[in-house]
mmCIF file of N, CA and C in Angstrom:
data_model
loop_
_atom_site.group_PDB
_atom_site.id
_atom_site.type_symbol
_atom_site.label_atom_id
_atom_site.label_comp_id
_atom_site.label_asym_id
_atom_site.label_seq_id
_atom_site.Cartn_x
_atom_site.Cartn_y
_atom_site.Cartn_z
ATOM 1 N N MET A 1030 -49.838 -50.455 16.401
ATOM 2 C CA MET A 1030 -49.411 -49.279 15.821
ATOM 3 C C MET A 1030 -47.565 -49.326 15.342
ATOM 4 N N ASN A 1031 -46.821 -49.836 13.959
ATOM 5 C CA ASN A 1031 -46.023 -49.422 13.786
ATOM 6 C C ASN A 1031 -45.691 -47.416 14.036
ATOM 7 N N THR A 1032 -44.390 -47.554 14.194
ATOM 8 C CA THR A 1032 -43.797 -45.700 14.505
ATOM 9 C C THR A 1032 -43.052 -45.131 13.192
ATOM 10 N N PHE A 1033 -42.857 -46.209 12.245
ATOM 11 C CA PHE A 1033 -42.865 -45.739 10.787
ATOM 12 C C PHE A 1033 -42.596 -46.660 9.346
ATOM 13 N N VAL A 1034 -42.566 -45.826 8.472
ATOM 14 C CA VAL A 1034 -43.337 -46.445 7.244
ATOM 15 C C VAL A 1034 -41.904 -46.091 6.036
ATOM 16 N N ILE A 1035 -40.935 -46.960 5.950
ATOM 17 C CA ILE A 1035 -39.973 -46.366 4.727
ATOM 18 C C ILE A 1035 -40.081 -46.670 3.221
ATOM 19 N N LYS A 1036 -40.675 -46.290 2.931
ATOM 20 C CA LYS A 1036 -40.591 -46.090 0.505
ATOM 21 C C LYS A 1036 -39.118 -46.168 0.302
ATOM 22 N N GLU A 1037 -39.199 -46.383 -0.778
ATOM 23 C CA GLU A 1037 -38.419 -46.719 -1.659
ATOM 24 C C GLU A 1037 -38.243 -45.869 -2.396
ATOM 25 N N THR A 1038 -37.544 -45.132 -3.579
ATOM 26 C CA THR A 1038 -38.368 -43.873 -3.937
ATOM 27 C C THR A 1038 -36.847 -43.313 -4.714
ATOM 28 N N ASN A 1039 -36.887 -42.963 -5.942
ATOM 29 C CA ASN A 1039 -35.458 -41.793 -6.767
ATOM 30 C C ASN A 1039 -36.719 -40.416 -7.450
ATOM 31 N N THR A 1040 -36.765 -39.786 -6.137
ATOM 32 C CA THR A 1040 -37.691 -38.425 -6.181
ATOM 33 C C THR A 1040 -36.461 -37.727 -5.962
ATOM 34 N N ASP A 1041 -36.347 -36.559 -6.390
ATOM 35 C CA ASP A 1041 -34.748 -34.645 -5.745
ATOM 36 C C ASP A 1041 -34.490 -35.999 -5.215
ATOM 37 N N GLY A 1042 -33.185 -37.090 -5.568
ATOM 38 C CA GLY A 1042 -32.374 -37.013 -5.073
ATOM 39 C C GLY A 1042 -32.297 -38.224 -4.008
ATOM 40 N N TYR A 1043 -33.037 -38.815 -3.511
ATOM 41 C CA TYR A 1043 -33.572 -39.247 -2.081
ATOM 42 C C TYR A 1043 -33.606 -40.539 -3.127
ATOM 43 N N ASP A 1044 -32.800 -42.151 -1.978
ATOM 44 C CA ASP A 1044 -33.218 -43.187 -2.629
ATOM 45 C C ASP A 1044 -33.961 -43.712 -1.447
ATOM 46 N N ARG A 1045 -34.063 -42.985 -0.404
ATOM 47 C CA ARG A 1045 -35.688 -44.261 1.493
ATOM 48 C C ARG A 1045 -36.582 -42.023 1.002
ATOM 49 N N PHE A 1046 -37.551 -42.674 1.766
ATOM 50 C CA PHE A 1046 -38.571 -41.103 2.513
ATOM 51 C C PHE A 1046 -39.415 -42.221 3.425
ATOM 52 N N LEU A 1047 -38.333 -41.774 4.490
ATOM 53 C CA LEU A 1047 -38.856 -42.536 5.974
ATOM 54 C C LEU A 1047 -40.382 -41.371 6.284
ATOM 55 N N LEU A 1048 -41.176 -41.546 6.793
ATOM 56 C CA LEU A 1048 -42.424 -41.113 7.388
ATOM 57 C C LEU A 1048 -42.565 -41.764 8.569
ATOM 58 N N TRP A 1049 -42.466 -40.481 9.535
ATOM 59 C CA TRP A 1049 -41.924 -41.311 11.175
ATOM 60 C C TRP A 1049 -43.570 -40.963 11.506
ATOM 61 N N LEU A 1050 -43.633 -41.795 12.855
ATOM 62 C CA LEU A 1050 -46.167 -42.189 13.046
ATOM 63 C C LEU A 1050 -45.262 -41.533 14.894
ATOM 64 N N SER A 1051 -45.043 -41.599 14.958
ATOM 65 C CA SER A 1051 -45.259 -41.382 16.530
ATOM 66 C C SER A 1051 -44.357 -39.932 16.608
ATOM 67 N N PHE A 1052 -44.807 -39.835 17.841
ATOM 68 C CA PHE A 1052 -44.353 -38.292 18.655
ATOM 69 C C PHE A 1052 -43.804 -38.412 19.814
ATOM 70 N N GLU A 1053 -43.016 -39.852 19.125
ATOM 71 C CA GLU A 1053 -41.421 -40.239 20.626
ATOM 72 C C GLU A 1053 -40.388 -39.684 19.722
ATOM 73 N N SER A 1054 -39.082 -39.595 19.809
ATOM 74 C CA SER A 1054 -37.599 -39.760 19.116
ATOM 75 C C SER A 1054 -37.502 -40.606 18.411
ATOM 76 N N LEU A 1055 -37.444 -39.780 17.105
ATOM 77 C CA LEU A 1055 -37.334 -41.421 16.310
ATOM 78 C C LEU A 1055 -35.006 -42.051 16.511
ATOM 79 N N LEU A 1056 -34.639 -41.266 16.772
ATOM 80 C CA LEU A 1056 -33.840 -42.053 17.687
ATOM 81 C C LEU A 1056 -33.952 -43.449 18.944
ATOM 82 N N ASP A 1057 -35.501 -42.760 20.052
ATOM 83 C CA ASP A 1057 -35.264 -44.237 20.225
ATOM 84 C C ASP A 1057 -35.852 -45.033 19.569
ATOM 85 N N HIS A 1058 -35.535 -45.014 18.140
ATOM 86 C CA HIS A 1058 -35.977 -46.551 17.848
ATOM 87 C C HIS A 1058 -35.680 -46.993 16.772
ATOM 88 N N LEU A 1059 -34.159 -45.439 16.322
ATOM 89 C CA LEU A 1059 -33.342 -46.165 14.898
ATOM 90 C C LEU A 1059 -32.939 -47.915 14.644
ATOM 91 N N VAL A 1060 -32.211 -48.234 16.104
ATOM 92 C CA VAL A 1060 -32.126 -49.887 15.564
ATOM 93 C C VAL A 1060 -33.184 -51.209 15.101
ATOM 94 N N SER A 1061 -34.644 -49.909 14.616
ATOM 95 C CA SER A 1061 -35.511 -50.633 14.337
ATOM 96 C C SER A 1061 -35.618 -50.298 12.383
ATOM 97 N N ILE A 1062 -35.513 -48.970 12.158
ATOM 98 C CA ILE A 1062 -35.350 -48.183 11.756
ATOM 99 C C ILE A 1062 -33.918 -49.130 10.413
ATOM 100 N N GLU A 1063 -32.792 -49.078 11.220
ATOM 101 C CA GLU A 1063 -31.789 -50.088 10.200
ATOM 102 C C GLU A 1063 -31.587 -51.486 10.417
ATOM 103 N N GLU A 1064 -32.799 -51.803 10.873
ATOM 104 C CA GLU A 1064 -33.146 -53.360 10.428
ATOM 105 C C GLU A 1064 -34.371 -53.146 9.490
ATOM 106 N N ALA A 1065 -34.569 -52.548 9.121
ATOM 107 C CA ALA A 1065 -36.125 -52.374 8.203
ATOM 108 C C ALA A 1065 -34.928 -53.491 6.900
ATOM 109 N N PRO A 1066 -35.789 -54.093 6.393
ATOM 110 C CA PRO A 1066 -36.160 -54.845 4.824
ATOM 111 C C PRO A 1066 -35.414 -54.420 4.292
ATOM 112 N N ASN A 1067 -35.616 -52.462 3.944
ATOM 113 C CA ASN A 1067 -36.039 -51.784 2.976
ATOM 114 C C ASN A 1067 -33.899 -50.965 2.765
ATOM 115 N N MET A 1068 -33.862 -51.852 4.226
ATOM 116 C CA MET A 1068 -32.827 -50.404 4.753
ATOM 117 C C MET A 1068 -31.437 -51.427 4.909
ATOM 118 N N VAL A 1069 -31.111 -52.295 4.898
ATOM 119 C CA VAL A 1069 -30.042 -53.193 5.086
ATOM 120 C C VAL A 1069 -29.693 -54.003 4.292
ATOM 121 N N ASN A 1070 -28.392 -53.324 4.467
ATOM 122 C CA ASN A 1070 -27.875 -53.758 2.327
ATOM 123 C C ASN A 1070 -27.694 -53.111 2.184
ATOM 124 N N SER A 1071 -28.601 -51.264 2.442
ATOM 125 C CA SER A 1071 -28.519 -50.622 0.914
ATOM 126 C C SER A 1071 -27.876 -48.914 1.681
ATOM 127 N N SER A 1072 -27.640 -48.552 0.900
ATOM 128 C CA SER A 1072 -26.684 -46.924 0.152
ATOM 129 C C SER A 1072 -28.007 -46.403 0.250
ATOM 130 N N GLY A 1073 -27.626 -44.762 0.301
ATOM 131 C CA GLY A 1073 -27.989 -43.584 -0.401
ATOM 132 C C GLY A 1073 -27.936 -42.611 0.965
ATOM 133 N N LYS A 1074 -28.882 -42.013 0.187
ATOM 134 C CA LYS A 1074 -30.431 -40.530 1.093
ATOM 135 C C LYS A 1074 -30.809 -40.468 1.054
ATOM 136 N N ILE A 1075 -31.468 -40.781 2.633
ATOM 137 C CA ILE A 1075 -33.365 -40.784 2.844
ATOM 138 C C ILE A 1075 -33.499 -38.843 3.811
ATOM 139 N N LEU A 1076 -34.625 -39.278 3.423
ATOM 140 C CA LEU A 1076 -35.941 -37.667 3.583
ATOM 141 C C LEU A 1076 -36.469 -38.234 5.502
ATOM 142 N N ILE A 1077 -36.374 -37.246 5.335
ATOM 143 C CA ILE A 1077 -36.897 -38.109 6.648
ATOM 144 C C ILE A 1077 -38.442 -36.673 7.099
ATOM 145 N N ASP A 1078 -39.685 -37.117 6.517
ATOM 146 C CA ASP A 1078 -40.671 -36.432 7.236
ATOM 147 C C ASP A 1078 -40.968 -36.162 9.592
ATOM 148 N N GLN A 1079 -40.643 -36.024 9.565
ATOM 149 C CA GLN A 1079 -41.237 -35.946 11.362
ATOM 150 C C GLN A 1079 -42.633 -34.777 11.349
ATOM 151 N N LEU A 1080 -42.866 -35.315 10.320
ATOM 152 C CA LEU A 1080 -44.928 -34.489 10.756
ATOM 153 C C LEU A 1080 -45.636 -34.808 12.704
ATOM 154 N N PHE A 1081 -45.279 -36.467 13.333
ATOM 155 C CA PHE A 1081 -45.520 -36.052 14.025
ATOM 156 C C PHE A 1081 -45.562 -35.751 15.555
ATOM 157 N N ILE A 1082 -43.845 -35.495 15.444
ATOM 158 C CA ILE A 1082 -42.572 -34.551 15.970
ATOM 159 C C ILE A 1082 -42.783 -33.444 15.831
ATOM 160 N N THR A 1083 -42.866 -32.431 14.704
ATOM 161 C CA THR A 1083 -42.739 -31.214 14.365
ATOM 162 C C THR A 1083 -43.942 -30.613 14.875
ATOM 163 N N GLY A 1084 -44.798 -31.147 14.339
ATOM 164 C CA GLY A 1084 -45.589 -29.772 13.617
ATOM 165 C C GLY A 1084 -45.757 -29.795 11.157
ATOM 166 N N ASP A 1085 -46.480 -29.175 10.915
ATOM 167 C CA ASP A 1085 -45.798 -28.996 10.017
ATOM 168 C C ASP A 1085 -44.724 -27.913 9.894
ATOM 169 N N GLY A 1086 -44.193 -27.453 10.502
ATOM 170 C CA GLY A 1086 -42.531 -25.809 10.922
ATOM 171 C C GLY A 1086 -41.446 -26.791 10.099
ATOM 172 N N ASP A 1087 -40.532 -25.036 9.776
ATOM 173 C CA ASP A 1087 -39.425 -25.306 9.145
ATOM 174 C C ASP A 1087 -38.878 -26.890 9.412
ATOM 175 N N ASN A 1088 -38.865 -26.998 10.017
ATOM 176 C CA ASN A 1088 -37.777 -28.388 9.991
ATOM 177 C C ASN A 1088 -37.826 -29.514 10.340
ATOM 178 N N ARG A 1089 -39.417 -29.595 10.024
ATOM 179 C CA ARG A 1089 -40.106 -30.722 9.473
ATOM 180 C C ARG A 1089 -39.573 -32.381 8.204
ATOM 181 N N PHE A 1090 -38.884 -32.282 7.537
ATOM 182 C CA PHE A 1090 -38.318 -33.078 6.618
ATOM 183 C C PHE A 1090 -36.400 -32.271 6.956
ATOM 184 N N ILE A 1091 -36.160 -33.484 7.200
ATOM 185 C CA ILE A 1091 -34.707 -33.425 7.434
ATOM 186 C C ILE A 1091 -33.819 -34.590 6.316
ATOM 187 N N CYS A 1092 -33.024 -34.733 6.004
ATOM 188 C CA CYS A 1092 -32.394 -35.555 4.898
ATOM 189 C C CYS A 1092 -30.828 -35.846 5.585
ATOM 190 N N CYS A 1093 -30.217 -36.806 4.957
ATOM 191 C CA CYS A 1093 -29.498 -37.157 5.288
ATOM 192 C C CYS A 1093 -28.735 -39.037 5.353
ATOM 193 N N ASP A 1094 -27.634 -39.025 5.194
ATOM 194 C CA ASP A 1094 -27.016 -40.538 4.555
ATOM 195 C C ASP A 1094 -27.319 -41.219 5.436
ATOM 196 N N PHE A 1095 -27.962 -42.228 4.366
ATOM 197 C CA PHE A 1095 -26.741 -43.716 5.289
ATOM 198 C C PHE A 1095 -26.645 -45.206 3.918
ATOM 199 N N LYS A 1096 -25.734 -46.087 5.343
ATOM 200 C CA LYS A 1096 -24.242 -46.617 3.984
ATOM 201 C C LYS A 1096 -25.036 -48.063 5.180
ATOM 202 N N ASN A 1097 -24.740 -48.812 4.193
ATOM 203 C CA ASN A 1097 -25.269 -50.274 4.570
ATOM 204 C C ASN A 1097 -26.199 -50.254 5.451
ATOM 205 N N GLY A 1098 -27.621 -49.601 5.329
ATOM 206 C CA GLY A 1098 -28.627 -48.997 5.876
ATOM 207 C C GLY A 1098 -28.861 -48.206 7.441
ATOM 208 N N LYS A 1099 -27.127 -48.611 8.027
ATOM 209 C CA LYS A 1099 -27.197 -47.750 8.982
ATOM 210 C C LYS A 1099 -26.882 -45.729 8.818
ATOM 211 N N LEU A 1100 -27.639 -44.864 9.374
ATOM 212 C CA LEU A 1100 -28.284 -43.403 9.057
ATOM 213 C C LEU A 1100 -26.938 -43.133 10.092
ATOM 214 N N ASP A 1101 -26.454 -42.217 8.967
ATOM 215 C CA ASP A 1101 -25.278 -40.774 9.160
ATOM 216 C C ASP A 1101 -25.615 -39.413 9.356
ATOM 217 N N PHE A 1102 -26.283 -40.231 10.802
ATOM 218 C CA PHE A 1102 -26.645 -37.580 10.950
ATOM 219 C C PHE A 1102 -25.490 -36.791 11.381
ATOM 220 N N LYS A 1103 -24.271 -37.372 11.416
ATOM 221 C CA LYS A 1103 -23.144 -36.343 10.583
ATOM 222 C C LYS A 1103 -24.163 -35.613 9.305
ATOM 223 N N THR A 1104 -24.387 -36.025 8.638
ATOM 224 C CA THR A 1104 -24.604 -35.429 7.428
ATOM 225 C C THR A 1104 -25.801 -34.894 7.004
ATOM 226 N N ALA A 1105 -26.812 -34.926 8.940
ATOM 227 C CA ALA A 1105 -28.180 -34.994 8.269
ATOM 228 C C ALA A 1105 -28.786 -32.795 9.172
ATOM 229 N N ARG A 1106 -29.105 -31.913 7.480
ATOM 230 C CA ARG A 1106 -29.664 -30.511 7.342
ATOM 231 C C ARG A 1106 -31.161 -31.419 7.397
ATOM 232 N N ILE A 1107 -31.866 -29.853 7.566
ATOM 233 C CA ILE A 1107 -33.065 -29.281 7.388
ATOM 234 C C ILE A 1107 -33.566 -28.843 5.963
ATOM 235 N N VAL A 1108 -34.435 -29.558 5.487
ATOM 236 C CA VAL A 1108 -34.239 -30.057 3.757
ATOM 237 C C VAL A 1108 -36.135 -28.861 3.879
ATOM 238 N N SER A 1109 -36.598 -28.299 2.664
ATOM 239 C CA SER A 1109 -37.585 -28.226 1.582
ATOM 240 C C SER A 1109 -37.646 -29.391 0.723
ATOM 241 N N PRO A 1110 -38.586 -30.107 0.964
ATOM 242 C CA PRO A 1110 -38.703 -31.230 -0.314
ATOM 243 C C PRO A 1110 -39.415 -31.265 -1.654
ATOM 244 N N VAL A 1111 -39.698 -31.464 -2.879
ATOM 245 C CA VAL A 1111 -40.630 -30.904 -4.136
ATOM 246 C C VAL A 1111 -41.676 -31.088 -3.065
ATOM 247 N N GLU A 1112 -42.720 -30.714 -4.283
ATOM 248 C CA GLU A 1112 -44.003 -31.051 -3.379
ATOM 249 C C GLU A 1112 -44.560 -32.365 -2.909
ATOM 250 N N SER A 1113 -44.158 -33.494 -3.735
ATOM 251 C CA SER A 1113 -44.523 -34.880 -3.706
ATOM 252 C C SER A 1113 -44.560 -36.210 -3.119
ATOM 253 N N PHE A 1114 -43.364 -35.372 -1.457
ATOM 254 C CA PHE A 1114 -43.601 -36.227 -0.832
ATOM 255 C C PHE A 1114 -44.081 -35.691 -0.208
ATOM 256 N N ARG A 1115 -45.566 -34.268 0.364
ATOM 257 C CA ARG A 1115 -45.780 -33.543 1.326
ATOM 258 C C ARG A 1115 -47.229 -34.635 1.084
ATOM 259 N N LYS A 1116 -47.451 -34.123 -0.381
ATOM 260 C CA LYS A 1116 -48.703 -35.630 -1.211
ATOM 261 C C LYS A 1116 -48.536 -36.804 -0.287
ATOM 262 N N GLU A 1117 -47.460 -37.522 -0.354
ATOM 263 C CA GLU A 1117 -46.922 -38.913 -0.066
ATOM 264 C C GLU A 1117 -47.430 -38.770 1.269
ATOM 265 N N THR A 1118 -47.466 -38.262 2.128
ATOM 266 C CA THR A 1118 -48.428 -38.517 3.153
ATOM 267 C C THR A 1118 -49.224 -38.160 3.420
ATOM 268 N N VAL A 1119 -49.297 -37.143 2.607
ATOM 269 C CA VAL A 1119 -51.325 -36.912 3.246
ATOM 270 C C VAL A 1119 -52.124 -38.274 2.142
ATOM 271 N N GLN A 1120 -51.147 -38.353 1.915
ATOM 272 C CA GLN A 1120 -52.292 -39.419 0.990
ATOM 273 C C GLN A 1120 -51.663 -41.531 1.830
ATOM 274 N N TRP A 1121 -51.189 -40.991 2.811
ATOM 275 C CA TRP A 1121 -50.891 -42.673 3.588
ATOM 276 C C TRP A 1121 -51.710 -41.530 4.262
ATOM 277 N N LEU A 1122 -51.805 -41.067 5.481
ATOM 278 C CA LEU A 1122 -52.603 -41.253 6.629
ATOM 279 C C LEU A 1122 -54.217 -40.422 5.953
ATOM 280 N N HIS A 1123 -53.824 -40.451 5.189
ATOM 281 C CA HIS A 1123 -55.396 -40.560 4.780
ATOM 282 C C HIS A 1123 -56.426 -41.685 4.410
ATOM 283 N N ASP A 1124 -55.319 -43.184 4.177
ATOM 284 C CA ASP A 1124 -55.743 -44.100 3.858
ATOM 285 C C ASP A 1124 -55.070 -44.932 5.297
ATOM 286 N N ASN A 1125 -54.792 -44.393 6.053
ATOM 287 C CA ASN A 1125 -54.289 -45.187 7.789
ATOM 288 C C ASN A 1125 -55.003 -43.669 8.856
ATOM 289 N N TYR A 1126 -55.714 -43.264 8.447
ATOM 290 C CA TYR A 1126 -56.370 -42.155 9.484
ATOM 291 C C TYR A 1126 -55.761 -42.678 10.428
ATOM 292 N N GLY A 1127 -56.300 -43.846 11.910
ATOM 293 C CA GLY A 1127 -56.344 -44.035 12.714
ATOM 294 C C GLY A 1127 -54.775 -43.282 13.450
ATOM 295 N N TYR A 1128 -53.390 -43.489 12.772
ATOM 296 C CA TYR A 1128 -52.477 -43.195 12.405
ATOM 297 C C TYR A 1128 -52.555 -41.577 13.715
ATOM 298 N N VAL A 1129 -53.952 -40.582 12.678
ATOM 299 C CA VAL A 1129 -53.467 -39.467 12.351
ATOM 300 C C VAL A 1129 -55.137 -39.051 13.992
ATOM 301 N N GLU A 1130 -55.161 -40.120 14.651
ATOM 302 C CA GLU A 1130 -56.719 -39.780 15.985
ATOM 303 C C GLU A 1130 -55.316 -38.993 16.995
ATOM 304 N N HIS A 1131 -54.761 -39.693 16.946
ATOM 305 C CA HIS A 1131 -53.466 -39.281 18.362
ATOM 306 C C HIS A 1131 -52.465 -38.811 18.359
ATOM 307 N N SER A 1132 -52.502 -37.358 16.821
ATOM 308 C CA SER A 1132 -51.116 -37.259 16.830
ATOM 309 C C SER A 1132 -51.799 -36.074 18.118
ATOM 310 N N ILE A 1133 -50.448 -35.181 16.819
ATOM 311 C CA ILE A 1133 -50.425 -33.539 18.125
ATOM 312 C C ILE A 1133 -50.632 -32.999 16.525
ATOM 313 N N LEU A 1134 -51.166 -33.103 15.279
ATOM 314 C CA LEU A 1134 -51.944 -32.950 14.546
ATOM 315 C C LEU A 1134 -52.715 -31.534 15.577
ATOM 316 N N THR A 1135 -53.130 -30.235 14.009
ATOM 317 C CA THR A 1135 -54.114 -29.836 14.557
ATOM 318 C C THR A 1135 -55.683 -29.714 14.167
ATOM 319 N N GLU A 1136 -56.638 -29.356 14.598
ATOM 320 C CA GLU A 1136 -58.420 -29.995 14.209
ATOM 321 C C GLU A 1136 -57.927 -29.791 12.267
ATOM 322 N N SER A 1137 -57.427 -28.679 12.026
ATOM 323 C CA SER A 1137 -57.417 -27.746 10.992
ATOM 324 C C SER A 1137 -56.526 -29.211 9.977
ATOM 325 N N GLN A 1138 -55.633 -29.209 10.171
ATOM 326 C CA GLN A 1138 -54.072 -30.593 10.019
ATOM 327 C C GLN A 1138 -55.454 -31.669 9.547
ATOM 328 N N ARG A 1139 -56.482 -32.228 10.830
ATOM 329 C CA ARG A 1139 -55.986 -33.360 10.762
ATOM 330 C C ARG A 1139 -57.486 -32.934 9.158
ATOM 331 N N GLN A 1140 -57.993 -32.157 9.724
ATOM 332 C CA GLN A 1140 -59.674 -32.240 8.845
ATOM 333 C C GLN A 1140 -58.713 -32.214 6.694
ATOM 334 N N LYS A 1141 -57.651 -31.575 6.935
ATOM 335 C CA LYS A 1141 -56.858 -31.147 5.695
ATOM 336 C C LYS A 1141 -55.672 -33.288 5.419
ATOM 337 N N VAL A 1142 -56.157 -33.586 6.142
ATOM 338 C CA VAL A 1142 -55.702 -35.010 6.229
ATOM 339 C C VAL A 1142 -56.956 -35.678 5.710
ATOM 340 N N LYS A 1143 -57.866 -35.835 6.351
ATOM 341 C CA LYS A 1143 -59.457 -36.124 5.394
ATOM 342 C C LYS A 1143 -60.007 -35.977 3.594
ATOM 343 N N ASN A 1144 -59.521 -34.794 3.629
ATOM 344 C CA ASN A 1144 -59.843 -34.142 2.960
ATOM 345 C C ASN A 1144 -58.976 -34.521 1.660
ATOM 346 N N GLY A 1145 -57.477 -34.773 2.247
ATOM 347 C CA GLY A 1145 -56.790 -35.608 1.547
ATOM 348 C C GLY A 1145 -55.622 -34.777 0.165
ATOM 349 N N ILE A 1146 -56.075 -33.071 1.526
ATOM 350 C CA ILE A 1146 -55.441 -31.707 1.177
ATOM 351 C C ILE A 1146 -53.613 -31.751 1.277
ATOM 352 N N VAL A 1147 -52.917 -31.586 0.328
ATOM 353 C CA VAL A 1147 -51.214 -31.360 1.206
ATOM 354 C C VAL A 1147 -51.727 -30.230 2.011
ATOM 355 N N PHE A 1148 -50.524 -30.211 2.604
ATOM 356 C CA PHE A 1148 -50.109 -29.236 3.421
ATOM 357 C C PHE A 1148 -48.194 -29.545 4.212
#
């Protein structure tokens, strides 16, 4: 199973949206992220959904700059993005529910994903 999905976006000032699909630190997979086809030779701002690491807490979403595919964590900060990113996460997880089965999500959150309810 993949540990992340990166989508190109042009919403709310972000150029990429990374959905992290593992309980492991994304820093342990930094090379894979930075070498992803839609990251190489690209620059901008990336939004990272850490739902499978942090749960649905205040620190769920972080953003940082990236240049030539390299993430700059010196620019990282916790953010509260527009609702469409939460919806995109739930829709992707709904369509790929196998990732949810072995995650840290609560039973209530799993049911919301099954039902396509944004949280």
